[in-house]
Short mmCIF file of C-alpha atoms and ligand atoms in Angstrom, two decimals:
data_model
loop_
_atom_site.label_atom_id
_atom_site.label_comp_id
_atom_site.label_asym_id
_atom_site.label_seq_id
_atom_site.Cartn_x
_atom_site.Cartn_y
_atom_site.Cartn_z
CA UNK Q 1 26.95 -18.12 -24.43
CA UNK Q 2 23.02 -17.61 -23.15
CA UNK Q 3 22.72 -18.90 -20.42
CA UNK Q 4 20.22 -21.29 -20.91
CA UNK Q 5 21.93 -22.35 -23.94
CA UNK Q 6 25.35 -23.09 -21.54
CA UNK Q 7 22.76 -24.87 -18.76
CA UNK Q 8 21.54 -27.56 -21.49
CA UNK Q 9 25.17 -28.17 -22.86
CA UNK Q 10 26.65 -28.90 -19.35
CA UNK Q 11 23.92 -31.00 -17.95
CA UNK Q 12 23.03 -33.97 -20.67
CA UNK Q 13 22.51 -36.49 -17.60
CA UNK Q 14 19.59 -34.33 -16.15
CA UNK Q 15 18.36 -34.17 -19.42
CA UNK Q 16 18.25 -37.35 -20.33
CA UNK Q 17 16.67 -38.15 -16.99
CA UNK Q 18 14.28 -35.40 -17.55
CA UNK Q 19 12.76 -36.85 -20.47
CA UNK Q 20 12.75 -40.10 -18.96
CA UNK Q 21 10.60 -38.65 -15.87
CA UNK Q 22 7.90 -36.96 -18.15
CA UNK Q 23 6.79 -40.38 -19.24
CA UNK Q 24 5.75 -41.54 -15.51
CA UNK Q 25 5.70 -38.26 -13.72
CA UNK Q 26 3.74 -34.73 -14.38
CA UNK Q 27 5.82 -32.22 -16.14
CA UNK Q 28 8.67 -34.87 -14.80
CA UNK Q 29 9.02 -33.58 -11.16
CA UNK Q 30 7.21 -34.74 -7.47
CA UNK Q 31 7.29 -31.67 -5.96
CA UNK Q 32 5.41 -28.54 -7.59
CA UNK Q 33 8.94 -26.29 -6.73
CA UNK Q 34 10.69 -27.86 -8.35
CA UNK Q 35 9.54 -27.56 -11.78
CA UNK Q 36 12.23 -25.60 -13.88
CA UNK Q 37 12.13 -25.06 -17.54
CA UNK Q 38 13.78 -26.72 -19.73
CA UNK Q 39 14.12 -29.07 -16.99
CA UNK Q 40 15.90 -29.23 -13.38
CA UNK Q 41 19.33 -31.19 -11.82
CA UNK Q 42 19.31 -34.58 -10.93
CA UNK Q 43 20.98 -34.85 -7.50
CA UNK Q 44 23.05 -37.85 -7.26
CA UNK Q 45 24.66 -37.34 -3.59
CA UNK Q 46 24.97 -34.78 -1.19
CA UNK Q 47 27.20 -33.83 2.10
CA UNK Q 48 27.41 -31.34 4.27
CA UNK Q 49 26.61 -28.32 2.15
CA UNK Q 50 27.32 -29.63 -0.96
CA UNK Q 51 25.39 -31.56 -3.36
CA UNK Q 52 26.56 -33.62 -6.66
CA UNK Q 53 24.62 -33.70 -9.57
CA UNK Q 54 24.33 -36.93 -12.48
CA UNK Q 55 26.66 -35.00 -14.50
CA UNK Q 56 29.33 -34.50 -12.30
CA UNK Q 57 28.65 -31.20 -10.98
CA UNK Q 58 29.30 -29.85 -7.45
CA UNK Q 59 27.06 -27.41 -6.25
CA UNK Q 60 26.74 -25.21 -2.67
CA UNK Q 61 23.14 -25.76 -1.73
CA UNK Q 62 21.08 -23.80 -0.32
CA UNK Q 63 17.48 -25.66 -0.75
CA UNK Q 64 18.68 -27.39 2.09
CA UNK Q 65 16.12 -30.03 1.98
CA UNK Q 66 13.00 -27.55 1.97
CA UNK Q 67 14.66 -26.26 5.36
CA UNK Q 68 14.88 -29.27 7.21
CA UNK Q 69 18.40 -29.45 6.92
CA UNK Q 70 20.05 -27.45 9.73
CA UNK Q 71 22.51 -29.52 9.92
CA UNK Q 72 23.35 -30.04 6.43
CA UNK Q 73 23.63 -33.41 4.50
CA UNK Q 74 23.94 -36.23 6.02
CA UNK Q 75 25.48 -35.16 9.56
CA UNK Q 76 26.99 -37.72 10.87
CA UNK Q 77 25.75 -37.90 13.69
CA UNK Q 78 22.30 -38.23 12.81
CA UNK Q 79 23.32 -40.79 9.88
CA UNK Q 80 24.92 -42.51 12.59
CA UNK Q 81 21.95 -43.34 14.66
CA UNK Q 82 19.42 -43.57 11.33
CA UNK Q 83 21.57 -46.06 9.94
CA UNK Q 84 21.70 -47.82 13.23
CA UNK Q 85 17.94 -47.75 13.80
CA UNK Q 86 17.61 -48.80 9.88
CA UNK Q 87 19.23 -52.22 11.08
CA UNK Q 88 16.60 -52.54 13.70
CA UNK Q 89 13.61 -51.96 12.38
CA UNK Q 90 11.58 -48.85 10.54
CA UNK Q 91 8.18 -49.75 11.89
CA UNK Q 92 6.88 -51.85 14.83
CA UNK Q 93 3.60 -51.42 14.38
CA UNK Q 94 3.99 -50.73 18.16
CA UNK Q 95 4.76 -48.00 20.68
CA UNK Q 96 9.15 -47.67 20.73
CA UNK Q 97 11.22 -46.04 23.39
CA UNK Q 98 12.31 -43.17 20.78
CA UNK Q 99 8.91 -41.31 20.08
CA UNK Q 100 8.77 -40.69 23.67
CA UNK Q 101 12.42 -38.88 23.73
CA UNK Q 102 11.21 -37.36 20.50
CA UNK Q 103 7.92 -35.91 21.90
CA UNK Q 104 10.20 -35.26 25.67
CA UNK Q 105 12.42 -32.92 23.54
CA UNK Q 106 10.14 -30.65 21.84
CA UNK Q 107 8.40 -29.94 24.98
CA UNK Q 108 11.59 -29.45 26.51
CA UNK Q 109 12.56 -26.82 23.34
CA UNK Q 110 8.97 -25.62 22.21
CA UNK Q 111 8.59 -23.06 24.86
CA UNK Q 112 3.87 -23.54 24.37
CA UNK Q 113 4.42 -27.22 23.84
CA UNK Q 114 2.99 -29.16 26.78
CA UNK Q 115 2.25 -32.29 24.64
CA UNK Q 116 2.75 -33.66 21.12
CA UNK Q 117 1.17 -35.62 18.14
CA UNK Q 118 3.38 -36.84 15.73
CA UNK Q 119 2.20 -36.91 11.90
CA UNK Q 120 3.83 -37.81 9.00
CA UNK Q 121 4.83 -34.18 7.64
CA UNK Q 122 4.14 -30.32 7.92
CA UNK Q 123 0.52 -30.58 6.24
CA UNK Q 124 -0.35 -33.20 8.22
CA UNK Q 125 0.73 -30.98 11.35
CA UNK Q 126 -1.65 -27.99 10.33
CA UNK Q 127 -4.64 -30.12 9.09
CA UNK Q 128 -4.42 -31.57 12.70
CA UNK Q 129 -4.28 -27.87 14.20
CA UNK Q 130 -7.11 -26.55 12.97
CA UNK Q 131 -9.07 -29.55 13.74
CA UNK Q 132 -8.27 -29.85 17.39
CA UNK Q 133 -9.13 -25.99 17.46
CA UNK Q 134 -12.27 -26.44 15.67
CA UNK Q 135 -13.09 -29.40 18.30
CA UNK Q 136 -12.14 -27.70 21.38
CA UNK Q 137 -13.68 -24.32 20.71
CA UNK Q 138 -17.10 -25.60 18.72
CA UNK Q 139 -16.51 -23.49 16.25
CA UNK Q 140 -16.42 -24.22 12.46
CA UNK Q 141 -14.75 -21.49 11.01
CA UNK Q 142 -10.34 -20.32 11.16
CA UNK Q 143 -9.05 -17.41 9.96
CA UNK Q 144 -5.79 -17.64 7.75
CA UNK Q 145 -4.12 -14.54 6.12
CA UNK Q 146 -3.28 -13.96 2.85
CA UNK Q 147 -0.92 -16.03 0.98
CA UNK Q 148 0.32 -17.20 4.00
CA UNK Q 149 1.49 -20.54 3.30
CA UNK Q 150 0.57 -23.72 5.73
CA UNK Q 151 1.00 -27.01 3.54
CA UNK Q 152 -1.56 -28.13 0.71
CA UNK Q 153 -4.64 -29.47 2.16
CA UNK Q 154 -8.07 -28.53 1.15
CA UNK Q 155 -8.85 -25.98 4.15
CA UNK Q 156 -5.15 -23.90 3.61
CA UNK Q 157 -4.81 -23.56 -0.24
CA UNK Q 158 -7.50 -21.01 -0.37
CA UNK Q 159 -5.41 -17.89 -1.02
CA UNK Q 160 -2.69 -18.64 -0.33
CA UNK Q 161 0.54 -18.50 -3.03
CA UNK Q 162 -1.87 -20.80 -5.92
CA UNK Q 163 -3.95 -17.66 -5.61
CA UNK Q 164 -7.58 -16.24 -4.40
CA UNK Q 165 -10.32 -18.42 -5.32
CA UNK Q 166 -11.00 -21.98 -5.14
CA UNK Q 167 -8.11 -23.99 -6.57
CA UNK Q 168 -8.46 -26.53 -8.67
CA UNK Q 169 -10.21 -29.64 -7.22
CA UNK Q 170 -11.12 -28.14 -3.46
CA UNK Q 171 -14.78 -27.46 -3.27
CA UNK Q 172 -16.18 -23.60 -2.49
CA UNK Q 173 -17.94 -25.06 0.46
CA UNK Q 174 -14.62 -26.04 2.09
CA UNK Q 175 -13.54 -22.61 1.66
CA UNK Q 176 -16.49 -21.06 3.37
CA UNK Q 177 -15.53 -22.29 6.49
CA UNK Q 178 -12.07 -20.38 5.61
CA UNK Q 179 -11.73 -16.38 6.70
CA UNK Q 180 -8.39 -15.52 4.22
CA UNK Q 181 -7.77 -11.57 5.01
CA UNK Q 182 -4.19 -9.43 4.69
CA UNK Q 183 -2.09 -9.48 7.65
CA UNK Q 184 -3.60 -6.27 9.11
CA UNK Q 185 -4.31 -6.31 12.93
CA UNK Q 186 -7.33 -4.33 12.23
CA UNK Q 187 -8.94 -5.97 9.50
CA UNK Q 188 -8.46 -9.03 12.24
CA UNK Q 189 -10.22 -7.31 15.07
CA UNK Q 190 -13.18 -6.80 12.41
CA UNK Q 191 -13.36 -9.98 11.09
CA UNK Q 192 -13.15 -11.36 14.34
CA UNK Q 193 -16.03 -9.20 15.65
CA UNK Q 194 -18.49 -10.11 12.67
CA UNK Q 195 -17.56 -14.00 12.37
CA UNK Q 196 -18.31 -15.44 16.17
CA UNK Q 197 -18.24 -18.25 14.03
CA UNK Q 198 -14.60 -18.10 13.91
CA UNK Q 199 -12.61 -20.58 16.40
CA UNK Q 200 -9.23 -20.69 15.32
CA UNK Q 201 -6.47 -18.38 13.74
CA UNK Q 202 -3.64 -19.40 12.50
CA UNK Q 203 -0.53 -17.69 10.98
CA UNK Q 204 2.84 -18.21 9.56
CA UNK Q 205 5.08 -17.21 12.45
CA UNK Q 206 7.20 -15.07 10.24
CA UNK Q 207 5.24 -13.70 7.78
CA UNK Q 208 3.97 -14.90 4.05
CA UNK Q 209 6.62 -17.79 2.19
CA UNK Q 210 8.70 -18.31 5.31
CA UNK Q 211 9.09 -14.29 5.90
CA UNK Q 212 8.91 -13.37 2.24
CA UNK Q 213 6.83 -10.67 3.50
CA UNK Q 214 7.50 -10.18 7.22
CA UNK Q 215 4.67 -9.05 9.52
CA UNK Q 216 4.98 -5.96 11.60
CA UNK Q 217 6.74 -5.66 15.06
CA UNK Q 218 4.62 -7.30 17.62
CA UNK Q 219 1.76 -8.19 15.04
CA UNK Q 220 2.14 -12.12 16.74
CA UNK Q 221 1.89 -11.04 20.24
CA UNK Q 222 -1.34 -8.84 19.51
CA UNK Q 223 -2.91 -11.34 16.89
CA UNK Q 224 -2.66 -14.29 20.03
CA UNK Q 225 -4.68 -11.55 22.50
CA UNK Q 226 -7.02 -10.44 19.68
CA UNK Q 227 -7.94 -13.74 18.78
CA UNK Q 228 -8.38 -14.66 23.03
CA UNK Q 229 -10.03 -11.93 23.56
CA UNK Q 230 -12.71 -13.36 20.88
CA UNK Q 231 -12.63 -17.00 22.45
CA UNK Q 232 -10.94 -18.63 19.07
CA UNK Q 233 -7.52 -20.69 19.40
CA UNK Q 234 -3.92 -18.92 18.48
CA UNK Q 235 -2.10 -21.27 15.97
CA UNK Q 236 1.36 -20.75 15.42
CA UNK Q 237 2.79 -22.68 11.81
CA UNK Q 238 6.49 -22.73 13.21
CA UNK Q 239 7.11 -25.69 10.18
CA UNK Q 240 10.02 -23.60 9.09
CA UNK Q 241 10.69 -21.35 11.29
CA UNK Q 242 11.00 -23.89 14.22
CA UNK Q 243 14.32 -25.04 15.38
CA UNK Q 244 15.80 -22.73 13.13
CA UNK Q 245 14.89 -18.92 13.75
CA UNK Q 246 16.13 -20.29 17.19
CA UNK Q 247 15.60 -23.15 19.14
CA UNK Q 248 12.12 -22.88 20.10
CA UNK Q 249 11.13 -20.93 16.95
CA UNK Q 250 9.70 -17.55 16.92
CA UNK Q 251 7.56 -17.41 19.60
CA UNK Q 252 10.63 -18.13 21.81
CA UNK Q 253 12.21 -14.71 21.03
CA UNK Q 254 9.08 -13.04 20.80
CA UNK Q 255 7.59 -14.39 23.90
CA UNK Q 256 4.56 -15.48 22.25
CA UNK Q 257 2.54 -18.38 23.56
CA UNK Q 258 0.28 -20.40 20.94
CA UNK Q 259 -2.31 -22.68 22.01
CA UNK Q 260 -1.12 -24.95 19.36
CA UNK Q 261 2.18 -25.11 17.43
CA UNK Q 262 2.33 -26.63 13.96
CA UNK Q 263 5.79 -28.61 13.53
CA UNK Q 264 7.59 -30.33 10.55
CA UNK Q 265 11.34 -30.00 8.63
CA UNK Q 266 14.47 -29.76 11.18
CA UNK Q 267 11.88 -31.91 13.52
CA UNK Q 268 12.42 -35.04 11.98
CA UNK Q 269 16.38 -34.64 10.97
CA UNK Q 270 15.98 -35.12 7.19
CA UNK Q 271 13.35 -37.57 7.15
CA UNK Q 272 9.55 -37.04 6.98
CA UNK Q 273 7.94 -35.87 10.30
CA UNK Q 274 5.62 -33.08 11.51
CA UNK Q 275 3.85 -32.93 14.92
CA UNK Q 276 1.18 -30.48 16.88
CA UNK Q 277 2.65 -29.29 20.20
CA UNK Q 278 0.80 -27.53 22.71
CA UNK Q 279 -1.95 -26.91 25.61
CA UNK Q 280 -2.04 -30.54 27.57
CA UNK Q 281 -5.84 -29.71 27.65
CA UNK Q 282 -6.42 -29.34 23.70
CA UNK Q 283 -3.89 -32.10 22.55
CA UNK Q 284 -6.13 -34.51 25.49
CA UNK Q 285 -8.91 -33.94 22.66
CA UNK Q 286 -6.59 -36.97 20.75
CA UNK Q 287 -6.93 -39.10 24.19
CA UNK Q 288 -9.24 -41.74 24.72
CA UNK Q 289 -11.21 -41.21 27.64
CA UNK Q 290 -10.94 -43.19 31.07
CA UNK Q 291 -14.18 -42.88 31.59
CA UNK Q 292 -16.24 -43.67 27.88
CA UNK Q 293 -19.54 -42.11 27.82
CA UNK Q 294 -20.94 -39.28 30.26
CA UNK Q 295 -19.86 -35.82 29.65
CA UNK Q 296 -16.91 -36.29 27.85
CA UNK Q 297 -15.64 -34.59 25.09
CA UNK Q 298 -15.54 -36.75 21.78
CA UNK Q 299 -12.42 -38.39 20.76
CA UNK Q 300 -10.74 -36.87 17.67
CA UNK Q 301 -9.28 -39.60 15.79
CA UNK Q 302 -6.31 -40.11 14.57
CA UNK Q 303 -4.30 -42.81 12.86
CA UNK Q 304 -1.45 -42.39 10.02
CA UNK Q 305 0.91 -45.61 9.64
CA UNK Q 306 4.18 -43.78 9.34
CA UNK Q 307 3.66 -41.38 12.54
CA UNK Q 308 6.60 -41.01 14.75
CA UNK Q 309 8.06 -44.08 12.99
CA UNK Q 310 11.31 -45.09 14.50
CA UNK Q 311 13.80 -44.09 11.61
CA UNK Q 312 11.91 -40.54 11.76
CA UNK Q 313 11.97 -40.66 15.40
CA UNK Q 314 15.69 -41.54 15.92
CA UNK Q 315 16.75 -38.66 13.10
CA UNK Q 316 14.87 -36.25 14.80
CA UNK Q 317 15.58 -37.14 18.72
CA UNK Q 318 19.71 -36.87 17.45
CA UNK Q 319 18.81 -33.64 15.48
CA UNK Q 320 17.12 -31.80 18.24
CA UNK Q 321 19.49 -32.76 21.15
CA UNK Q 322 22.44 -31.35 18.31
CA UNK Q 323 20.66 -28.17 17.93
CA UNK Q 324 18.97 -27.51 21.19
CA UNK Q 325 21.86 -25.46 22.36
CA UNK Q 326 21.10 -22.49 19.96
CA UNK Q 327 24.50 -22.96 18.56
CA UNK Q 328 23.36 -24.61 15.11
CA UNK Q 329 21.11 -21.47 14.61
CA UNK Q 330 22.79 -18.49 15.70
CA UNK Q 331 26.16 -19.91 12.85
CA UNK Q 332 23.33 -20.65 10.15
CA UNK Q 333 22.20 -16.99 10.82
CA UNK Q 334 25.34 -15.30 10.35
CA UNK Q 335 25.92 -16.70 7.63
CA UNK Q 336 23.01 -16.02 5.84
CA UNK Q 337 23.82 -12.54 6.94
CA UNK Q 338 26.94 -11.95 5.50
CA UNK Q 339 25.53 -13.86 2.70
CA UNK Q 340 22.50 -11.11 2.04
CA UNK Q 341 24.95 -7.90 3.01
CA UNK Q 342 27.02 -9.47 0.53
CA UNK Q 343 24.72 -10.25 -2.42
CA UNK Q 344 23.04 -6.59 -1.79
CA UNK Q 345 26.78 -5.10 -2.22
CA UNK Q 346 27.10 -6.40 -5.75
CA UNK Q 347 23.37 -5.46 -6.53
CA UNK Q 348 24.79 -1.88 -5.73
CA UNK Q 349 28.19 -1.87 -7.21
CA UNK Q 350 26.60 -3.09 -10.04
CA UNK Q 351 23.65 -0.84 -9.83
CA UNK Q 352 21.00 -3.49 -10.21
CA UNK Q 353 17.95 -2.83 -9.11
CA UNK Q 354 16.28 -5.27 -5.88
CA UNK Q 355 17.24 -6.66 -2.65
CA UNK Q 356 18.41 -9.55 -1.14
CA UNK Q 357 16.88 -9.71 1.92
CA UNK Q 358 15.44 -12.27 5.13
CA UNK Q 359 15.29 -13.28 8.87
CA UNK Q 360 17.66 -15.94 10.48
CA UNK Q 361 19.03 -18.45 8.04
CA UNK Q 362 16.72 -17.69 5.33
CA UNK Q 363 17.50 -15.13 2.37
CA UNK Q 364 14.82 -14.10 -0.56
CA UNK Q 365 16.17 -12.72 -4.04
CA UNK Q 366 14.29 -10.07 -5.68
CA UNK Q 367 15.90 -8.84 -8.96
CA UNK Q 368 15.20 -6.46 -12.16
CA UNK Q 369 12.97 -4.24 -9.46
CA UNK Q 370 12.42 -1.29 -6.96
CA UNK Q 371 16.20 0.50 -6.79
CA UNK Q 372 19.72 -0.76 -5.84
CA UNK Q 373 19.89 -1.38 -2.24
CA UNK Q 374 22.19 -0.40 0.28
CA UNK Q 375 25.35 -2.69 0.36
CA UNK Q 376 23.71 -4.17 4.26
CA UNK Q 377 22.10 -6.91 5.44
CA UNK Q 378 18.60 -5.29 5.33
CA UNK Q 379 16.05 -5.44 8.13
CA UNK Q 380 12.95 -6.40 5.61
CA UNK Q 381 10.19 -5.09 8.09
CA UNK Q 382 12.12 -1.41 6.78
CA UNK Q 383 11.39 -2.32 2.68
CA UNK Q 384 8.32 -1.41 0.95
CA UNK Q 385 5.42 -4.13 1.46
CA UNK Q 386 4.59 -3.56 -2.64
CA UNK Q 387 8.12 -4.85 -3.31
CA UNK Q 388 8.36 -7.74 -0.79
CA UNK Q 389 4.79 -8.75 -2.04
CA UNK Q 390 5.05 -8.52 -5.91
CA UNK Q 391 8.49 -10.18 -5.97
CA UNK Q 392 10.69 -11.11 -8.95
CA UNK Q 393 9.16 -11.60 -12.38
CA UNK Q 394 9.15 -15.25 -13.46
CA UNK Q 395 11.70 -15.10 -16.25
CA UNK Q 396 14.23 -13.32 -14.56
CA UNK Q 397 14.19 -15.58 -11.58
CA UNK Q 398 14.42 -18.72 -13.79
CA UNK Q 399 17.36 -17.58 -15.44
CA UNK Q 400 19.02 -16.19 -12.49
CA UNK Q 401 18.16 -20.31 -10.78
CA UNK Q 402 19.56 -21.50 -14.31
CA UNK Q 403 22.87 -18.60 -14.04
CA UNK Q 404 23.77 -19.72 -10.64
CA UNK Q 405 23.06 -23.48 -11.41
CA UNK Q 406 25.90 -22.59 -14.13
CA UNK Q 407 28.22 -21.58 -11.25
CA UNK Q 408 27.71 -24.09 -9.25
CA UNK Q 409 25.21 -22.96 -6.65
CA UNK Q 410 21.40 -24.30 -6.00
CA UNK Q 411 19.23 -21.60 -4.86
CA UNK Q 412 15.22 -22.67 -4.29
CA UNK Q 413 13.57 -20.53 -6.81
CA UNK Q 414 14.00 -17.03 -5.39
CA UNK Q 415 15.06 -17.97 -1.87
CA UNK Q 416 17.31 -19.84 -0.08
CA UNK Q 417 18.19 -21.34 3.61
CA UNK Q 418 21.75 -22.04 5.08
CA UNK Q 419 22.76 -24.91 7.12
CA UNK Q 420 25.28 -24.45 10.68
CA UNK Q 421 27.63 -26.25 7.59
CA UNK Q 422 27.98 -23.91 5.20
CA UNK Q 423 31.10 -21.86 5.73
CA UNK Q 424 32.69 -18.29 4.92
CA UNK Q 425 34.89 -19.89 2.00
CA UNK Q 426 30.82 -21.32 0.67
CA UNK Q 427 29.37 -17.36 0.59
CA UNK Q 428 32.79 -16.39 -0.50
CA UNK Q 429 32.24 -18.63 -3.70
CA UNK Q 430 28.32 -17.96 -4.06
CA UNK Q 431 29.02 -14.00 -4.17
CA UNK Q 432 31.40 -14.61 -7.58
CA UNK Q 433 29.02 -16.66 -8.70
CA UNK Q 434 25.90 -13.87 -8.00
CA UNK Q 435 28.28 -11.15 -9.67
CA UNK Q 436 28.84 -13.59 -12.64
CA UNK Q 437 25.05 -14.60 -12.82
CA UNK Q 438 23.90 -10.88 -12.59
CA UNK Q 439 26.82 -9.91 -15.49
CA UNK Q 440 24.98 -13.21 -17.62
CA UNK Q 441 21.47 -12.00 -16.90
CA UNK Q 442 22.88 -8.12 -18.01
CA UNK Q 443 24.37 -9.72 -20.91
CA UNK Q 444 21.23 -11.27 -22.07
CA UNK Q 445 19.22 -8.24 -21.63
CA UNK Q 446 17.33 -9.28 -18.70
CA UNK Q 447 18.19 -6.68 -16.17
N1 PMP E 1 3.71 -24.75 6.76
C1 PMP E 1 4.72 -24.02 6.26
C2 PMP E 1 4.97 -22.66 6.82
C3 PMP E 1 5.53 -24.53 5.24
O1 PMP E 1 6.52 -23.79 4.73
C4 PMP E 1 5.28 -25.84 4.77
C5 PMP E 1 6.15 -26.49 3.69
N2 PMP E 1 7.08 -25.74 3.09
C6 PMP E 1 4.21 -26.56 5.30
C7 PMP E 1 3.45 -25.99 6.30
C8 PMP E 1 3.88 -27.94 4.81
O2 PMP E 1 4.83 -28.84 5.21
P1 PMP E 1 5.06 -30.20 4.38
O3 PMP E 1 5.70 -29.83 3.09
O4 PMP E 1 5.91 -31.04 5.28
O5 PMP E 1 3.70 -30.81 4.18
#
């Protein structure tokens, strides 16, 4: 049966609900990923690994709550104290015990974090970043790279995966105070050199999409001393790659120091939560001065009711202290290994074309292009940057979501993230169901 065909028989409860959502909500769904034609699965519960759908479906998952879950669903331990902090309160409208334990354990895991500012999610966390650096170095401008992805306010859509003008609704003069160039060390220098107007760059740790497209070996470490030597600020977005590519995020195993860090996901256990973590002396801009008045810096400003709330607070203090040990990571990461070696050995049994490739616990699909790849667990910085960059084409990546939604697994779009819960019997199962979902998209005359 096609395999769309099959997905619509099987799953009359999403449906249903589908229709029902495209009434109240745009194209039915609150989140622009996950839009899925005809329509996507309505989750009903979820443990561990696993998630259960209205229809009755179990499925391995490997959206992982956007990449906040490290720890899987619903860990018990963090349930444990949520549901006990649930019973006490979600919001004092005062300062509680458990935001300073939440702030005392990033800067004990954030190698550049010195001090913290909670916000209520990863956007919030890079918004706050590039104003602090735009404070402290009097500078108007920041330079982003291309397509590198830091959340969805005004200053960081520009160019980044909506595409390379203006979207929709942000005004050109925000985006003049935006540099967007491709993550090229020398185009940086010359930016840099003609734009003294510059004070900030920021970059996704890992590369474009999480480390869709990786940057080069020691690109990090030469982008913080190109943008010192020039006087602007070196942001690192660590929203997804903190906590997980290891405990203090990239620049812990590269050795990198930021000025400022932008925080989110596995920080807040599950629940909503992003921070900035860094220099004492640039997160003091958020202080109020001792002294009001002469020679003192101005205040930024800051409010945002749900900041460092308790439940968010208590989630993330038990998530960090369960993960700070590197242990959490270092499983997720082999799994996601044998998981990628695995998935590129059927792409070149079956001869397939494209790669199944990534860094720590996070694994990109590309299918129906370049040449079969070698049955390993590919470093990505070796594949061509055309490939990484251009992707799988649209229709073949929403039937492969819809082939392996068929077989009971959940990727996110053409990615995917494991949790220290998945286990070997969980890739065991989601390589039949790849070799069945490639066969399907054969069969239909896809690949
Ligand atoms: N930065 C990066 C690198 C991200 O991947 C994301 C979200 N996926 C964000 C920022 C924005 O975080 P949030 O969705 O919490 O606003």
């Amino acid at each position: 049966m096609a395999i769309e065909q099959a997905y619509v028989e099987s799953h009359p409860g999403s449906a249903a609900l589908a229709r029902r959502a495209g009434a109240v909500l745009p194209s039915g769904v609150t989140h622009d990923s996950r839009y899925l034609r005809p329509f996507g699965i309505y989750v009903d519960r979820a443990a561990g690994a696993r998630k259960w759908d209205v229809d009755g479906h179990e499925y391995i998952d490997y959206v992982m709550g956007h990449g906040s879950l490290l720890l899987g669903h619903s860990h018990p331990a963090v349930t444990e104290a949520a549901m006990a902090q649930l019973a006490r309160g979600t919001h004092y409208g005062a300062s509680h015990e458990r935001e300073i334990e939440w702030a005392e354990e990033v800067v004990r895991i954030v190698p550049s974090a010195e001090a913290v500012r909670f916000t209520s999610s990863g956007t919030e966390a890079t918004l706050m970043a590039l104003r602090i650096a735009r404070a402290a170095s009097g500078r108007p401008a920041v330079l982003k790279f291309d397509r590198h992805f830091h959340g969805w306010h005004d200053y960081v859509v520009g160019a980044s995966s909506y595409g390379s003008k203006a979207p929709a609704g942000v005004p050109e003069s925000t985006l003049e105070s935006v540099v967007v160039v491709p993550p090229d060390l020398a185009t940086v220098r010359e930016t840099l050199a003609g734009r003294p107007d510059v004070g900030a760059v920021i970059v996704e740790s890992a590369g474009a999409s999480s480390g869709a497209v990786p940057l080069p070996r020691g690109f990090n470490a030469e982008l913080a001393r190109i943008a010192h030597e020039r006087g602007a600020l070196f942001i690192m977005d660590e929203v997804v790659t903190g906590f997980r590519w290891s405990p203090g995020g990239v620049q812990q195993i590269e050795g990198v120091t930021p000025d400022l860090t932008a925080l989110a996901k596995i920080l807040a256990g599950g629940l909503p939560g992003g921070a900035v973590a860094g220099r004492r002396d640039l997160l003091e801009r958020l202080a109020f001065p001792l002294d009001p008045g002469v020679g003192k810096p101005e205040k930024i400003g800051h409010p945002g009711t749900f900041n460092a709330n308790p439940l968010s607070a208590t989630a993330g203090v038990t998530c960090l202290r369960t993960i700070a040990d590197g242990q959490a990571q270092e499983r997720a990461s082999a799994l996601a290994g044998r998981l990628r070696a695995g998935m590129n050995r059927e792409l070149a049994r079956m001869g397939v074309p494209g790669v199944v490739y990534g860094q720590a616990s996070a694994f990109r699909v590309i299918v129906g292009r370049g040449t079969p790849p070698a049955p390993v667990d590919i470093d990505p910085r070796d594949l061509p940057a055309d490939l990484l960059a251009g992707g799988m084409a649209g229709e073949v990546q929403r039937l492969l979501v819809l082939a392996m939604l068929n077989r009971g697994v959940h990727l996110f779009g053409n990615s995917g993230l494991t949790s220290a819960v998945h286990t070997d019997a969980d890739i065991a199962q989601t390589l039949d169901a790849w070799a069945g979902s490639l066969a399907a998209l054969r069969e239909e005359g896809v690949l």
